[in-house]
Amino acid sequence: MDGQRALPPTLAPARLDHLRRGISGTGPLQQTLLPFTGEPLTELPTSTADDLDAAADRARAAQAGWAEMPTRERAAVGLRLQELILDRSGALLDVIQAETGKARGHAFTELLEVALLTRFLGLVTPATLAPRSLPGALPIFTQVRQHRTPVGLVGLISPWNYPFSLGVGDGLAALLAGNALLHKPDSQTVLTALLGRELIIEAGLPADLWQIVVGPGGEVGPAVIDRSDQVIFTGSTATGRQVAERAARRMIKTSLELGGKNPMIIRADADLDRAVPGAVAACFSSAGQLCESIERIYVHRAVAADFTRRFAAVTDRLVVGTGFGDDYDIGSLTSAGQLAKVDDHVTDAVALGARVLSGGRPVPEAGPYCYRPTVLTDVPSTARCYREETFGPVVAITPVESDDEAVALAADSEYGLNASIWSADARAARALAARLPSGKININDGFAAAYGSVHASIGGWGRSGGGHRHGREALLSVTRVQTVARQVGVPTGEFGPFRGLSYRRLMSDVLRAVRILPGR
Ligand code: NAP
């Protein structure tokens, strides 16, 4: 291994041994690879059915006491975690890069998001989960309190592309809400989850509350669902459907964050000095292995030639490479399978008439799974990448004549995860946003503005799922609602002399009278 690709001391064998002890697993070893070189990174024990049973039992036993703890004390764990993430950012970036192959700068965006989220959740958890007094059926005579109780054991199944963000970030809301976690990270990115768990334990989380299990998704995934009270899943739409079906058998709730085919609209009045670098970041961050990634650009004819020329030129200059330093703009794809899929999509589109304006080929000299950021145009509707998610550094540019045409093309997808609009006219951009069937819309930004706004809940539309990430909803979604209504003085039905017609008249008068009260 050459210098930049050599494993840093944070991933020394003794350190990896220590991390591995966080796995609830006694089964056969499973290997992971270092995408920078394609060589083995480490071996991890997998989880047997007995391991899964024991992990679920430990988590449930710990959850009982955790749920009884005052929410302020639980939330304090989140507040302490932010500082630990910032302090240990070097080790976190090393492990994220080692498992995903992404460039260091792209790995850092994961830390930023989780660091923002820990603080937000730490601050809002107590008030969000506090019991609320609500108006009752009969003013004064019905007293209503609504309580939020944790669901118990939350199953978390997370993917490899943003392992810290989608593992630790999503798990944290469930934990602070008073639940325990049975977590199956993607087989390639277990170490990132283990390091995240180690940090949150250091921040004060009782260790048994977060159990990490390992093994092939098709076996361990269903086993996690079968032992959980609710499931948070992020991954492909195809697997999401299987997860939803499995969860439905036991009638447990699911939160599904699935695939996308995200469009960007460049209006004629867009500031191209900002739109060009913004589009490059939106298309090629984490080598396009980002669920929010833009794979379709619809640009107004008036600026199409200028935008396309500048966008392709900046893309041409991107430096692709592998290593733990800051020397590269774009890192590696994570696996040989990803590389094959990206290459297939481009080869298929070109064979059907698409033109390559930049990239369009693997770069084995940069790393075994590296692929040049690729700009296509004239992609026919028969090409696979026209509708299917590529999940790689490939974008298709299509000139359009009007906003209406841009909206029609952007909306012509079964997915609805993220969309981006560039325009100098805020009102026109907001009006366009209202017409797009997407859970997130970024105006004059590609994806980070909405994703980084952790106060706002996000989730996909259509085949992109419909989860509850970020915002207070992330906490509320992993709780059960319990409404306790206490009736005092008079009963809710007919009473005393108020029976039949006189009861109906009384209640009609009461309904009219309570209109003077706020919110009634
Ligand atoms: P995937 O194949 O669906 O895998 C995701 C996770 O599910 C992995 O941990 C996997 O385990 C596990 N799994 C596999 N089969 C399973 C089964 N039958 N039951 C339960 N779990 C199972 O996803 P991917 O292709 O690796 O990830 C990329 C996809 O995720 C893309 O479509 C991307 O858009 C989407 N994604 C969406 C978001 C979002 O927020 N909407 C964010 C990130 C990624 P193993 O891999 O260990 O087998």
PDB file of N, CA and C in Angstrom, residues 1-8 36 322-325:
ATOM      1  N   MET A   1       0.841  -1.202   0.000  1.00  0.00           N
ATOM      2  CA  MET A   1       0.000   0.000   0.000  1.00  0.00           C
ATOM      3  C   MET A   1       0.873   1.247   0.000  1.00  0.00           C
ATOM      4  N   ASP A   2       0.583   2.242  -0.866  1.00  0.00           N
ATOM      5  CA  ASP A   2       1.408   3.441  -0.800  1.00  0.00           C
ATOM      6  C   ASP A   2       0.919   4.343   0.322  1.00  0.00           C
ATOM      7  N   GLY A   3       1.754   5.385   0.638  1.00  0.00           N
ATOM      8  CA  GLY A   3       1.580   6.199   1.833  1.00  0.00           C
ATOM      9  C   GLY A   3       0.162   6.643   2.125  1.00  0.00           C
ATOM     10  N   GLN A   4      -0.484   7.325   1.158  1.00  0.00           N
ATOM     11  CA  GLN A   4      -1.808   7.895   1.397  1.00  0.00           C
ATOM     12  C   GLN A   4      -2.876   6.832   1.644  1.00  0.00           C
ATOM     13  N   ARG A   5      -2.598   5.624   1.112  1.00  0.00           N
ATOM     14  CA  ARG A   5      -3.612   4.569   1.254  1.00  0.00           C
ATOM     15  C   ARG A   5      -3.328   3.658   2.451  1.00  0.00           C
ATOM     16  N   ALA A   6      -2.159   3.793   3.065  1.00  0.00           N
ATOM     17  CA  ALA A   6      -1.825   2.937   4.213  1.00  0.00           C
ATOM     18  C   ALA A   6      -2.781   3.241   5.357  1.00  0.00           C
ATOM     19  N   LEU A   7      -3.206   2.204   6.066  1.00  0.00           N
ATOM     20  CA  LEU A   7      -4.163   2.421   7.150  1.00  0.00           C
ATOM     21  C   LEU A   7      -3.534   3.289   8.234  1.00  0.00           C
ATOM     22  N   PRO A   8      -4.249   4.316   8.700  1.00  0.00           N
ATOM     23  CA  PRO A   8      -3.707   5.184   9.748  1.00  0.00           C
ATOM     24  C   PRO A   8      -3.735   4.472  11.111  1.00  0.00           C
ATOM     25  N   PHE A  36     -10.127   1.752  -1.333  1.00  0.00           N
ATOM     26  CA  PHE A  36      -8.971   2.420  -1.945  1.00  0.00           C
ATOM     27  C   PHE A  36      -8.097   1.439  -2.732  1.00  0.00           C
ATOM     28  N   THR A 322      -7.615   8.153  -4.396  1.00  0.00           N
ATOM     29  CA  THR A 322      -7.904   7.409  -3.171  1.00  0.00           C
ATOM     30  C   THR A 322      -6.817   7.653  -2.143  1.00  0.00           C
ATOM     31  N   GLY A 323      -7.218   7.930  -0.939  1.00  0.00           N
ATOM     32  CA  GLY A 323      -6.247   8.109   0.133  1.00  0.00           C
ATOM     33  C   GLY A 323      -6.880   8.848   1.302  1.00  0.00           C
ATOM     34  N   PHE A 324      -6.156   8.828   2.436  1.00  0.00           N
ATOM     35  CA  PHE A 324      -6.697   9.404   3.662  1.00  0.00           C
ATOM     36  C   PHE A 324      -6.412  10.908   3.792  1.00  0.00           C
ATOM     37  N   GLY A 325      -5.743  11.478   2.765  1.00  0.00           N
ATOM     38  CA  GLY A 325      -5.457  12.910   2.833  1.00  0.00           C
ATOM     39  C   GLY A 325      -6.544  13.734   2.185  1.00  0.00           C
TER      40      GLY A 325
END
